[in-house]
């Protein structure tokens, strides 16, 4: 391969990696945590006992909706598993005459959460692990449309960075098992290469399939060319049972639980969510959609029943090749199909990806530091990158930990509590960011990594002292979802503590040389 | 079967790593020229065990995941224990 080509790819790799690397890091970390979304949802609601009977929760959901929104246009119930915290519900209220055009109703007015006891409101209001999942493609405080474009552009940069990285890496096979320690820039490069190359199948898959999840937004041309009518497209992609018009003749709703079990038998897997159209009306329809936990494709089929008689009305036809392909790619990205060993593999690969992005960002400064004319006074661009690295790489995981602490410490009855948890997280991140900008990076790295370690390790200790879901109790009950969460926090905290200790002990060779020189460079600080 | 797949993946990458220039001096158990082929045989076995454990579709995903994990374990073990 010509040297010029490799050099150009190397430059492209450096800049495509750096420019959106900070955002990519946040996306990667939040997305990685989403593999334990359900576990975090449970962990965030320690008041709730483990679900013993999912039927009880579904019955509780129907009872709640029958009281709260008997005349709604539709109900939407997520069907829990024994690993989840409970059932999320929402409903579309009936439009009453004279109410039209009054403006949008608040989203929360039509949402509820039913716990394992089948009751609403037993648990603290929180978005739990759901928030990190949404953040990794919807961000926050930004309109969703813009957020998805920003995230998509970052993912495209990532794809470019991966391909150019492969071209740039000169000895991809010879250095496959190489990790040289204590060699400065060489060690950083080895670490960056190892996290990238060893988990390369994952990185390629996750970035490409991540783009595929938003393909209709990014590359709409095939759709525009083939479908003039959007409704027709929806019919092909999300086949739905025909909805009957409301008759205004009241009729009791059929028992949902036997229908749920019948649907599971017919569809060949567990059900993920139930939609009830026209509840309480003679034209009621119940649609049940297969759960993504039970198949690879995320485009899961539906089945529909008459809501009064419970008679089977409709079953989704098999989807076409294009929809199936996209569904499989999205399923592969989300990993919902995975059992626990599989989820651990996904999670570890996600950590490797996060470390790859983080080490790449740090490497940018490590590489340039040696070439600085005056290491005591690096140029402005260098200082910006150095401090942004601290603000994002040390700051974002810290902000996530602040969110978990907010979940524990904010008062139960606080107004808009779930939103306040999120606001606390971003307020915490803002403080950390300002600190990272103001403080000498060498010190800021150590202090923030150490703080992160302490906050993570204290989380399970707090649970032990203040809550009935302490580690010993959950292990004794064999509740490995909650125990696993606490143990993971302990392990991650130890990892961050180790990183803080290593950075603290790190003394660059240049610094020792500088110390012997007549003018010691007091402001000089290591980035790693 | 998941355990067989895991052990086979760990063995596969341990052998492949020990066949590399950097780590070949760490072990004298198996003649150098057999290490790489034996490693590849274990890679194949990992896929077979993965298919048996998770079925043909999830098996491919699981085996790839286990091999990536095993590569990471080999890399860290061999380099962090090196004097």
Coordinates of C-alpha atoms in Angstrom, one line a residue:
Chain A
X1 CA 0.0 0.0 0.0
X2 CA 1.4 3.4 -0.9
X3 CA 2.7 5.5 1.9
X4 CA 0.7 8.5 0.8
X5 CA -2.6 6.6 1.0
X6 CA -1.9 5.3 4.4
X7 CA -0.9 8.8 5.6
X8 CA -4.0 10.3 4.2
X9 CA -6.1 7.6 6.0
X10 CA -4.2 8.2 9.2
X11 CA -5.0 11.9 9.1
X12 CA -8.7 11.2 8.3
X13 CA -8.7 8.7 11.2
X14 CA -7.3 11.3 13.6
X15 CA -9.7 14.0 12.8
X16 CA -12.9 11.9 12.3
X17 CA -12.1 10.3 15.6
X18 CA -11.4 13.5 17.5
X19 CA -14.2 15.9 16.2
X20 CA -17.1 13.9 17.4
X21 CA -15.2 11.5 19.7
X22 CA -16.5 13.2 22.9
X23 CA -20.1 12.8 21.8
X24 CA -19.3 9.2 20.6
X25 CA -17.9 8.4 24.0
X26 CA -21.1 9.5 25.8
X27 CA -23.2 7.5 23.2
X28 CA -21.0 4.4 23.7
X29 CA -21.1 4.5 27.5
X30 CA -24.8 5.2 27.7
X31 CA -25.6 2.6 25.0
X32 CA -23.4 0.0 26.8
X33 CA -25.4 0.6 30.1
X34 CA -28.6 0.0 28.1
X35 CA -27.7 -3.7 27.8
X36 CA -28.7 -3.8 31.5
X37 CA -31.6 -1.5 31.0
X38 CA -34.1 -3.8 32.7
X39 CA -31.8 -4.5 35.5
X40 CA -31.3 -0.8 36.1
X41 CA -35.0 -0.3 35.9
X42 CA -35.4 -2.7 38.7
X43 CA -32.4 -1.4 40.7
X44 CA -33.9 2.2 40.5
X45 CA -37.2 1.0 42.2
X46 CA -36.0 -0.7 45.3
X47 CA -39.4 -0.5 46.9
X48 CA -40.7 -3.2 44.5
X49 CA -40.5 -6.9 45.2
X50 CA -39.3 -9.2 42.4
X51 CA -42.1 -10.1 39.9
X52 CA -43.3 -13.6 40.8
X53 CA -46.3 -13.5 38.5
X54 CA -46.4 -11.4 35.3
X55 CA -50.1 -12.2 35.0
X56 CA -50.7 -10.3 38.3
X57 CA -49.0 -7.2 36.8
X58 CA -51.0 -7.4 33.6
X59 CA -54.3 -7.7 35.6
X60 CA -53.2 -4.8 37.7
X61 CA -52.5 -2.7 34.6
X62 CA -56.0 -3.5 33.2
X63 CA -57.7 -2.7 36.5
X64 CA -55.8 0.6 36.7
X65 CA -56.6 1.6 33.1
X66 CA -60.3 0.6 33.5
X67 CA -60.5 3.0 36.5
X68 CA -58.3 5.8 35.1
X69 CA -59.2 5.8 31.4
X70 CA -62.3 3.7 30.8
X71 CA -63.2 5.6 27.6
X72 CA -59.8 6.0 26.1
X73 CA -59.1 5.6 22.4
X74 CA -56.4 3.1 23.2
X75 CA -54.3 1.6 26.0
X76 CA -50.8 0.5 25.6
X77 CA -49.4 -2.0 28.2
X78 CA -45.8 -3.4 28.2
X79 CA -45.8 -7.0 29.3
X80 CA -43.2 -7.5 32.0
X81 CA -40.8 -10.5 32.4
X82 CA -39.7 -11.8 35.8
X83 CA -36.6 -9.7 35.3
X84 CA -38.3 -6.4 34.8
X85 CA -39.5 -3.9 37.4
X86 CA -43.1 -3.8 36.3
X87 CA -45.2 -2.6 33.4
X88 CA -45.1 0.8 31.7
X89 CA -48.5 2.0 30.5
X90 CA -49.8 4.8 28.5
X91 CA -53.1 5.7 26.9
X92 CA -54.6 8.0 24.3
X93 CA -57.5 9.8 25.9
X94 CA -60.9 10.1 24.2
X95 CA -61.3 13.4 22.5
X96 CA -64.3 15.0 24.1
X97 CA -66.4 17.5 22.2
X98 CA -65.2 21.1 22.8
X99 CA -61.8 19.8 24.0
X100 CA -60.2 19.6 20.6
X101 CA -57.4 22.1 19.8
X102 CA -56.8 22.9 23.5
X103 CA -53.2 22.2 23.0
X104 CA -51.1 19.2 23.8
X105 CA -51.7 17.3 27.0
X106 CA -48.7 16.7 29.2
X107 CA -47.0 13.3 28.4
X108 CA -47.1 12.3 32.0
X109 CA -50.8 12.7 32.3
X110 CA -51.3 9.7 30.2
X111 CA -48.5 7.5 31.6
X112 CA -48.2 5.2 34.6
X113 CA -46.1 2.5 36.0
X114 CA -47.5 -0.7 37.5
X115 CA -45.3 -2.5 40.0
X116 CA -44.8 -6.2 40.8
X117 CA -47.7 -5.9 43.3
X118 CA -50.1 -4.9 40.4
X119 CA -50.5 -1.4 42.0
X120 CA -49.6 2.0 40.7
X121 CA -47.5 4.5 42.6
X122 CA -45.8 2.1 45.1
X123 CA -42.4 2.8 43.6
X124 CA -40.5 6.1 43.3
X125 CA -41.0 8.0 40.1
X126 CA -37.9 7.4 37.9
X127 CA -36.9 6.6 34.4
X128 CA -34.3 4.2 35.6
X129 CA -32.1 2.6 33.0
X130 CA -34.7 3.7 30.3
X131 CA -33.1 7.2 30.4
X132 CA -29.6 6.0 29.4
X133 CA -31.1 4.0 26.6
X134 CA -33.0 7.0 25.2
X135 CA -30.1 9.3 25.7
X136 CA -27.8 7.2 23.5
X137 CA -29.8 8.2 20.5
X138 CA -32.2 11.0 21.6
X139 CA -29.8 12.9 23.8
X140 CA -31.6 15.4 26.1
X141 CA -32.8 19.0 26.1
X142 CA -32.5 18.8 22.3
X143 CA -35.5 18.1 19.9
X144 CA -35.5 14.5 19.1
X145 CA -35.2 15.1 15.3
X146 CA -32.0 17.1 15.7
X147 CA -30.6 14.7 18.3
X148 CA -31.0 11.8 16.0
X149 CA -29.2 13.6 13.2
X150 CA -26.4 14.6 15.5
X151 CA -26.0 11.1 16.8
X152 CA -26.2 9.7 13.2
X153 CA -23.5 12.0 12.0
X154 CA -21.3 11.0 15.0
X155 CA -22.0 7.3 14.1
X156 CA -21.0 7.9 10.5
X157 CA -17.7 9.6 11.7
X158 CA -17.2 6.5 13.8
X159 CA -17.6 4.2 10.8
X160 CA -15.1 6.3 8.9
X161 CA -12.8 6.2 11.9
X162 CA -13.0 2.4 12.1
X163 CA -12.3 1.8 8.4
X164 CA -9.4 4.4 8.3
X165 CA -8.1 2.9 11.5
X166 CA -7.9 -0.5 10.0
X167 CA -6.0 0.9 7.0
X168 CA -3.7 3.0 9.3
X169 CA -2.8 0.1 11.5
X170 CA 0.4 -1.3 10.0
X171 CA 0.8 -4.5 11.8
X172 CA -2.7 -5.6 12.6
X173 CA -1.8 -9.3 12.9
X174 CA 1.7 -9.1 14.1
X175 CA 0.8 -6.8 17.0
X176 CA -2.5 -8.7 17.7
X177 CA -1.4 -9.8 21.2
X178 CA 0.9 -6.9 21.9
X179 CA 0.5 -4.6 24.9
X180 CA 3.7 -2.9 25.9
X181 CA 3.6 -1.4 29.4
X182 CA 5.3 1.7 30.7
X183 CA 6.3 2.9 27.2
X184 CA 4.3 6.2 27.1
X185 CA 2.8 6.9 23.7
X186 CA 3.6 3.3 22.5
X187 CA 1.6 1.9 25.4
X188 CA -1.4 4.2 24.7
X189 CA -1.3 3.1 21.0
X190 CA -1.1 -0.6 22.0
X191 CA -4.1 -0.1 24.3
X192 CA -6.1 1.8 21.7
X193 CA -5.3 -0.9 19.1
X194 CA -6.1 -3.8 21.4
X195 CA -9.5 -2.5 22.4
X196 CA -10.2 -1.7 18.7
X197 CA -8.9 -4.9 17.0
X198 CA -9.9 -7.5 19.5
X199 CA -13.5 -6.4 19.6
X200 CA -13.5 -5.2 15.9
X201 CA -16.4 -7.5 14.8
X202 CA -18.5 -5.8 17.6
X203 CA -17.4 -2.3 16.7
X204 CA -18.2 -2.7 13.0
X205 CA -21.5 -4.4 13.8
X206 CA -22.7 -1.9 16.4
X207 CA -21.8 1.2 14.4
X208 CA -23.3 -0.1 11.1
X209 CA -26.4 -1.5 12.7
X210 CA -26.7 1.7 14.8
X211 CA -27.0 3.6 11.5
X212 CA -29.5 1.1 10.2
X213 CA -31.8 1.7 13.1
X214 CA -32.3 5.3 11.7
X215 CA -32.0 4.3 8.1
X216 CA -35.4 5.7 7.1
X217 CA -34.3 9.1 8.3
X218 CA -30.8 9.0 6.9
X219 CA -31.5 7.5 3.5
X220 CA -35.2 8.0 2.7
X221 CA -34.8 7.9 -1.1
X222 CA -35.7 4.3 -1.7
X223 CA -38.9 4.9 0.3
X224 CA -39.7 8.1 -1.4
X225 CA -39.2 6.4 -4.8
X226 CA -41.4 3.5 -4.0
X227 CA -44.1 4.8 -1.7
X228 CA -46.0 8.0 -2.4
X229 CA -48.4 7.2 0.4
X230 CA -46.9 7.0 3.9
X231 CA -49.8 4.9 5.2
X232 CA -49.0 2.2 2.6
X233 CA -45.4 2.2 3.8
X234 CA -46.5 1.7 7.4
X235 CA -48.7 -1.1 6.4
X236 CA -45.7 -2.9 4.9
X237 CA -43.3 -2.2 7.6
X238 CA -45.6 -2.5 10.6
X239 CA -48.6 -4.6 9.5
X240 CA -51.5 -3.9 11.8
X241 CA -54.9 -5.4 12.3
X242 CA -57.7 -3.3 10.8
X243 CA -59.1 -1.0 13.6
X244 CA -62.8 -1.0 14.0
X245 CA -64.7 2.3 14.5
X246 CA -66.0 2.9 18.0
X247 CA -69.7 2.0 18.2
X248 CA -70.5 3.8 21.5
X249 CA -72.3 0.6 22.7
X250 CA -70.7 -0.4 26.0
X251 CA -69.4 -3.9 26.4
X252 CA -67.1 -5.4 29.0
X253 CA -63.6 -6.1 27.9
X254 CA -62.5 -9.8 27.7
X255 CA -60.0 -11.1 30.3
X256 CA -56.6 -10.2 28.9
X257 CA -54.6 -12.9 30.6
X258 CA -56.0 -16.0 28.8
X259 CA -55.7 -14.1 25.5
X260 CA -52.1 -13.2 26.3
X261 CA -51.3 -16.9 26.8
X262 CA -53.1 -18.0 23.7
X263 CA -51.2 -15.4 21.7
X264 CA -47.9 -16.6 23.1
X265 CA -48.8 -20.1 22.0
X266 CA -49.8 -19.1 18.5
X267 CA -47.0 -16.7 17.9
X268 CA -44.3 -19.0 19.3
X269 CA -42.7 -16.7 21.8
X270 CA -43.3 -14.2 24.7
X271 CA -45.4 -11.1 24.2
X272 CA -43.7 -7.7 24.6
X273 CA -46.7 -5.4 24.5
X274 CA -50.5 -5.2 24.3
X275 CA -52.5 -2.5 22.7
X276 CA -56.2 -2.3 23.4
X277 CA -58.3 -0.2 21.0
X278 CA -61.7 1.1 22.0
X279 CA -61.7 -0.5 25.5
X280 CA -65.1 -0.9 27.0
X281 CA -66.8 -0.6 23.6
X282 CA -68.5 -3.3 21.5
X283 CA -65.8 -2.7 18.9
X284 CA -62.9 -3.3 21.2
X285 CA -59.8 -4.9 19.7
X286 CA -56.7 -6.3 21.4
X287 CA -53.4 -6.5 19.5
X288 CA -50.5 -8.3 21.0
X289 CA -46.9 -8.0 19.7
X290 CA -44.2 -10.5 20.2
X291 CA -41.3 -9.4 22.5
X292 CA -37.9 -8.6 21.1
X293 CA -36.5 -10.9 23.9
X294 CA -37.7 -14.0 22.1
X295 CA -36.4 -13.4 18.6
X296 CA -33.5 -11.9 16.7
X297 CA -35.4 -9.5 14.5
X298 CA -36.6 -6.4 16.2
X299 CA -39.6 -6.2 13.7
X300 CA -41.7 -8.5 15.8
X301 CA -45.1 -9.8 14.5
X302 CA -48.5 -9.0 16.0
X303 CA -51.7 -10.9 16.5
X304 CA -55.2 -9.4 17.0
X305 CA -58.3 -10.5 19.0
X306 CA -61.8 -9.3 19.4
X307 CA -61.8 -7.4 22.6
X308 CA -65.2 -8.6 23.8
X309 CA -65.4 -12.2 22.7
X310 CA -61.7 -12.9 22.8
X311 CA -61.9 -14.5 19.3
X312 CA -58.8 -14.5 17.1
X313 CA -59.3 -12.0 14.3
X314 CA -56.0 -11.5 12.5
X315 CA -52.4 -12.6 12.4
X316 CA -49.5 -10.6 10.9
X317 CA -48.4 -11.8 7.5
X318 CA -44.7 -12.7 7.1
X319 CA -42.6 -9.6 6.4
X320 CA -40.5 -9.1 3.2
X321 CA -36.8 -9.5 2.9
X322 CA -35.9 -5.8 3.4
X323 CA -37.9 -5.4 6.5
X324 CA -36.6 -8.7 7.9
X325 CA -33.0 -7.6 7.1
X326 CA -33.5 -4.3 8.9
X327 CA -35.2 -6.0 11.8
X328 CA -32.4 -8.5 12.2
X329 CA -29.8 -5.7 12.1
X330 CA -31.7 -3.7 14.7
X331 CA -32.1 -6.8 16.8
X332 CA -28.4 -7.5 16.6
X333 CA -27.6 -4.0 17.7
X334 CA -29.9 -4.1 20.7
X335 CA -29.1 -7.6 21.8
X336 CA -32.5 -8.0 23.5
X337 CA -32.6 -11.7 22.4
X338 CA -29.5 -12.5 24.5
X339 CA -29.5 -14.6 27.7
X340 CA -27.2 -13.5 30.5
X341 CA -23.9 -14.9 29.1
X342 CA -24.7 -13.2 25.8
X343 CA -25.6 -9.9 27.5
X344 CA -22.3 -10.0 29.4
X345 CA -20.4 -10.4 26.1
X346 CA -22.3 -7.5 24.6
X347 CA -21.6 -5.4 27.8
X348 CA -17.9 -6.2 27.8
X349 CA -17.6 -5.4 24.1
X350 CA -19.4 -2.1 24.8
X351 CA -16.8 -1.4 27.5
X352 CA -14.0 -2.2 25.1
X353 CA -15.6 0.2 22.6
X354 CA -15.8 3.0 25.2
X355 CA -12.2 2.4 26.2
X356 CA -11.3 2.5 22.5
X357 CA -12.9 5.9 22.0
X358 CA -11.5 7.2 25.3
X359 CA -7.9 6.0 24.6
X360 CA -8.1 7.4 21.1
X361 CA -9.0 10.8 22.5
X362 CA -6.2 10.7 25.1
X363 CA -3.8 9.5 22.5
X364 CA -4.4 12.7 20.5
X365 CA -2.8 14.7 23.3
X366 CA -0.2 12.1 24.2
X367 CA 1.1 12.1 20.7
X368 CA 1.2 15.9 20.4
X369 CA 2.6 16.6 23.8
X370 CA 6.0 15.2 22.8
X371 CA 6.1 17.5 19.8
X372 CA 5.1 20.7 21.7
X373 CA 7.7 23.5 21.4
X374 CA 7.1 24.4 25.1
X375 CA 5.3 21.7 27.1
X376 CA 4.8 24.3 29.9
X377 CA 2.7 26.4 27.6
X378 CA 0.8 24.2 25.1
X379 CA -1.1 26.0 22.4
X380 CA -4.8 26.8 22.8
X381 CA -6.1 24.0 20.7
X382 CA -4.1 21.4 22.7
X383 CA -5.4 22.8 26.0
X384 CA -9.0 22.7 24.8
X385 CA -8.7 19.1 23.7
X386 CA -6.9 18.1 27.0
X387 CA -9.7 19.7 29.1
X388 CA -12.6 18.5 27.0
X389 CA -11.1 15.0 27.4
X390 CA -11.3 15.3 31.2
X391 CA -14.8 16.8 31.0
X392 CA -16.2 14.0 28.8
X393 CA -14.1 10.9 29.5
X394 CA -14.0 11.4 33.3
X395 CA -17.1 13.6 33.4
X396 CA -19.8 11.6 31.6
X397 CA -19.5 8.4 33.6
X398 CA -19.4 10.6 36.7
X399 CA -22.6 12.3 35.6
X400 CA -24.2 8.9 35.1
X401 CA -23.2 7.9 38.7
X402 CA -24.7 11.2 39.9
X403 CA -28.0 10.2 38.2
X404 CA -27.9 6.9 40.2
X405 CA -27.3 8.8 43.4
X406 CA -30.1 11.2 42.6
X407 CA -32.3 8.1 42.2
X408 CA -31.4 7.1 45.7
X409 CA -31.4 10.5 47.5
X410 CA -34.1 12.7 45.9
X411 CA -37.3 12.8 48.1
X412 CA -40.0 10.2 47.2
X413 CA -42.8 12.8 46.8
X414 CA -40.8 15.4 44.9
X415 CA -42.7 17.2 42.1
X416 CA -41.7 15.8 38.7
X417 CA -39.2 13.5 40.4
X418 CA -38.2 11.5 37.4
X419 CA -37.3 14.7 35.5
X420 CA -35.4 16.0 38.6
X421 CA -33.1 13.0 38.6
X422 CA -32.1 13.8 35.0
X423 CA -31.7 17.5 35.8
X424 CA -29.5 16.5 38.7
X425 CA -27.3 14.4 36.4
X426 CA -26.8 17.3 33.9
X427 CA -26.3 19.8 36.7
X428 CA -23.6 17.5 38.2
X429 CA -22.0 17.1 34.8
X430 CA -22.0 20.9 34.3
X431 CA -20.1 21.4 37.6
X432 CA -17.6 18.6 36.7
X433 CA -17.1 20.2 33.3
X434 CA -16.4 23.6 34.8
X435 CA -14.0 22.0 37.2
X436 CA -12.3 20.2 34.3
X437 CA -11.9 23.4 32.4
X438 CA -10.5 25.3 35.4
X439 CA -8.3 22.7 37.0
X440 CA -4.9 21.5 35.8
X441 CA -5.7 18.4 33.7
X442 CA -3.2 16.1 35.5
X443 CA -4.9 16.8 38.8
X444 CA -8.4 16.9 37.4
X445 CA -8.0 13.4 36.0
X446 CA -6.9 11.9 39.3
X447 CA -9.5 13.7 41.4
X448 CA -12.5 13.0 39.1
X449 CA -11.6 9.4 38.5
X450 CA -11.1 9.0 42.3
X451 CA -14.5 10.7 43.0
X452 CA -16.1 8.4 40.4
X453 CA -14.6 5.4 42.1
X454 CA -15.8 6.5 45.6
X455 CA -19.3 7.3 44.4
X456 CA -19.6 3.9 42.6
X457 CA -18.3 1.9 45.5
X458 CA -20.5 3.7 48.0
X459 CA -23.7 3.0 46.0
X460 CA -24.0 -0.7 47.1
X461 CA -22.9 0.3 50.6
X462 CA -25.8 2.8 50.7
X463 CA -28.2 0.1 49.6
X464 CA -26.8 -2.2 52.3
X465 CA -27.4 0.4 55.0
X466 CA -30.5 2.2 53.9
X467 CA -32.6 -0.1 51.8
X468 CA -34.1 -3.6 52.0
X469 CA -32.3 -4.4 48.7
X470 CA -28.8 -4.6 50.2
X471 CA -26.3 -6.9 48.6
X472 CA -26.4 -9.6 51.3
X473 CA -30.2 -9.7 51.2
X474 CA -30.4 -9.9 47.4
X475 CA -27.8 -12.7 47.3
X476 CA -29.6 -14.6 50.0
X477 CA -32.8 -14.3 48.0
X478 CA -31.0 -15.4 44.9
X479 CA -32.0 -12.2 43.2
X480 CA -29.0 -12.0 40.9
X481 CA -30.4 -9.1 38.8
X482 CA -30.1 -6.7 41.8
X483 CA -27.1 -8.4 43.3
X484 CA -25.4 -8.3 39.9
X485 CA -26.1 -4.6 39.6
X486 CA -24.4 -3.9 42.9
X487 CA -21.5 -6.2 42.2
X488 CA -21.0 -4.5 38.8
X489 CA -20.9 -1.1 40.5
X490 CA -18.3 -2.4 42.9
X491 CA -16.2 -3.8 40.1
X492 CA -16.5 -0.6 38.0
X493 CA -15.7 1.5 41.1
X494 CA -12.6 -0.6 41.7
X495 CA -11.6 -0.2 38.0
X496 CA -12.0 3.6 38.2
X497 CA -10.0 3.6 41.5
X498 CA -7.2 1.7 39.9
X499 CA -7.2 4.1 37.0
X500 CA -7.0 7.1 39.4
X501 CA -4.2 5.5 41.3
X502 CA -2.2 4.8 38.1
X503 CA -2.6 8.4 36.8
X504 CA -1.7 9.7 40.2
X505 CA 1.5 7.6 40.3
X506 CA 2.4 8.4 36.7
X507 CA 5.5 10.6 36.3
X508 CA 6.4 11.2 32.7
X509 CA 10.1 11.0 31.7
X510 CA 10.0 14.5 30.3
X511 CA 8.9 15.8 33.7
X512 CA 11.9 14.3 35.5
X513 CA 14.2 15.9 32.9
X514 CA 12.4 19.2 33.3
X515 CA 12.8 19.0 37.1
X516 CA 16.5 18.8 36.7
X517 CA 16.6 21.7 34.3
X518 CA 17.3 25.2 35.7
X519 CA 13.6 26.3 35.2
X520 CA 11.3 23.7 36.5
X521 CA 8.1 23.5 34.5
X522 CA 5.6 23.6 37.4
X523 CA 2.5 23.8 35.3
X524 CA 3.3 20.8 33.2
X525 CA 0.8 18.1 33.6
X526 CA 0.2 14.6 32.2
X527 CA -2.9 13.9 30.2
X528 CA -3.1 10.3 31.0
Chain B
X1 CA -22.3 -26.3 26.3
X2 CA -21.8 -22.5 26.9
X3 CA -19.0 -23.5 29.2
X4 CA -17.5 -25.8 26.6
X5 CA -17.6 -23.0 24.1
X6 CA -16.0 -20.6 26.6
X7 CA -13.2 -23.0 27.5
X8 CA -12.6 -23.8 23.9
X9 CA -12.5 -20.0 23.0
X10 CA -10.0 -19.4 25.8
X11 CA -7.9 -22.3 24.7
X12 CA -8.0 -21.2 21.1
X13 CA -6.7 -17.7 21.7
X14 CA -4.2 -18.8 24.3
X15 CA -2.7 -21.1 21.6
X16 CA -2.8 -18.4 18.9
X17 CA -1.2 -15.9 21.3
X18 CA 1.5 -18.4 22.3
X19 CA 2.2 -19.0 18.6
X20 CA 3.0 -15.3 18.1
X21 CA 6.5 -13.9 18.0
X22 CA 6.1 -12.0 21.2
X23 CA 4.8 -14.7 23.4
X24 CA 6.2 -18.0 22.0
X25 CA 8.8 -18.2 24.7
X26 CA 6.2 -18.3 27.5
X27 CA 5.3 -21.9 27.2
X28 CA 7.1 -25.1 26.2
X29 CA 4.1 -27.5 26.2
X30 CA 3.3 -27.9 22.6
X31 CA 5.7 -27.7 19.6
X32 CA 5.6 -24.3 18.1
X33 CA 4.4 -25.4 14.7
X34 CA 1.3 -27.1 16.1
X35 CA 0.1 -24.2 18.2
X36 CA -1.4 -22.1 15.4
X37 CA -3.3 -25.0 13.7
X38 CA -4.4 -26.3 17.2
X39 CA -5.7 -22.8 17.9
X40 CA -7.7 -22.7 14.7
X41 CA -9.2 -26.1 15.5
X42 CA -10.4 -24.8 18.8
X43 CA -11.8 -21.7 17.1
X44 CA -13.9 -24.1 14.9
X45 CA -14.8 -26.1 18.1
X46 CA -16.0 -22.8 19.7
X47 CA -18.4 -22.2 16.9
X48 CA -19.6 -25.9 17.0
X49 CA -20.2 -25.6 20.8
X50 CA -21.8 -22.2 20.3
X51 CA -24.3 -23.6 17.8
X52 CA -25.0 -26.5 20.2
X53 CA -25.6 -24.1 23.1
X54 CA -27.5 -21.3 21.4
X55 CA -28.7 -22.7 18.0
X56 CA -27.4 -21.8 14.5
X57 CA -28.3 -18.0 14.6
X58 CA -27.5 -17.0 18.2
X59 CA -24.7 -19.5 18.2
X60 CA -22.8 -17.6 15.6
X61 CA -23.2 -14.4 17.6
X62 CA -22.4 -16.0 20.9
X63 CA -19.3 -17.8 19.6
X64 CA -18.0 -14.5 18.0
X65 CA -18.6 -12.8 21.3
X66 CA -16.8 -15.5 23.3
X67 CA -13.8 -15.4 20.9
X68 CA -13.5 -11.6 21.3
X69 CA -13.7 -12.1 25.1
X70 CA -11.0 -14.9 25.0
X71 CA -8.7 -12.7 22.8
X72 CA -9.0 -10.0 25.5
X73 CA -8.3 -12.5 28.3
X74 CA -5.2 -13.8 26.5
X75 CA -3.9 -10.3 25.7
X76 CA -4.3 -9.1 29.3
X77 CA -3.0 -12.3 30.9
X78 CA 0.1 -12.7 28.8
X79 CA 1.1 -9.0 28.8
X80 CA 0.3 -8.2 32.4
X81 CA 2.2 -11.2 33.8
X82 CA 5.2 -10.5 31.6
X83 CA 8.2 -9.2 33.6

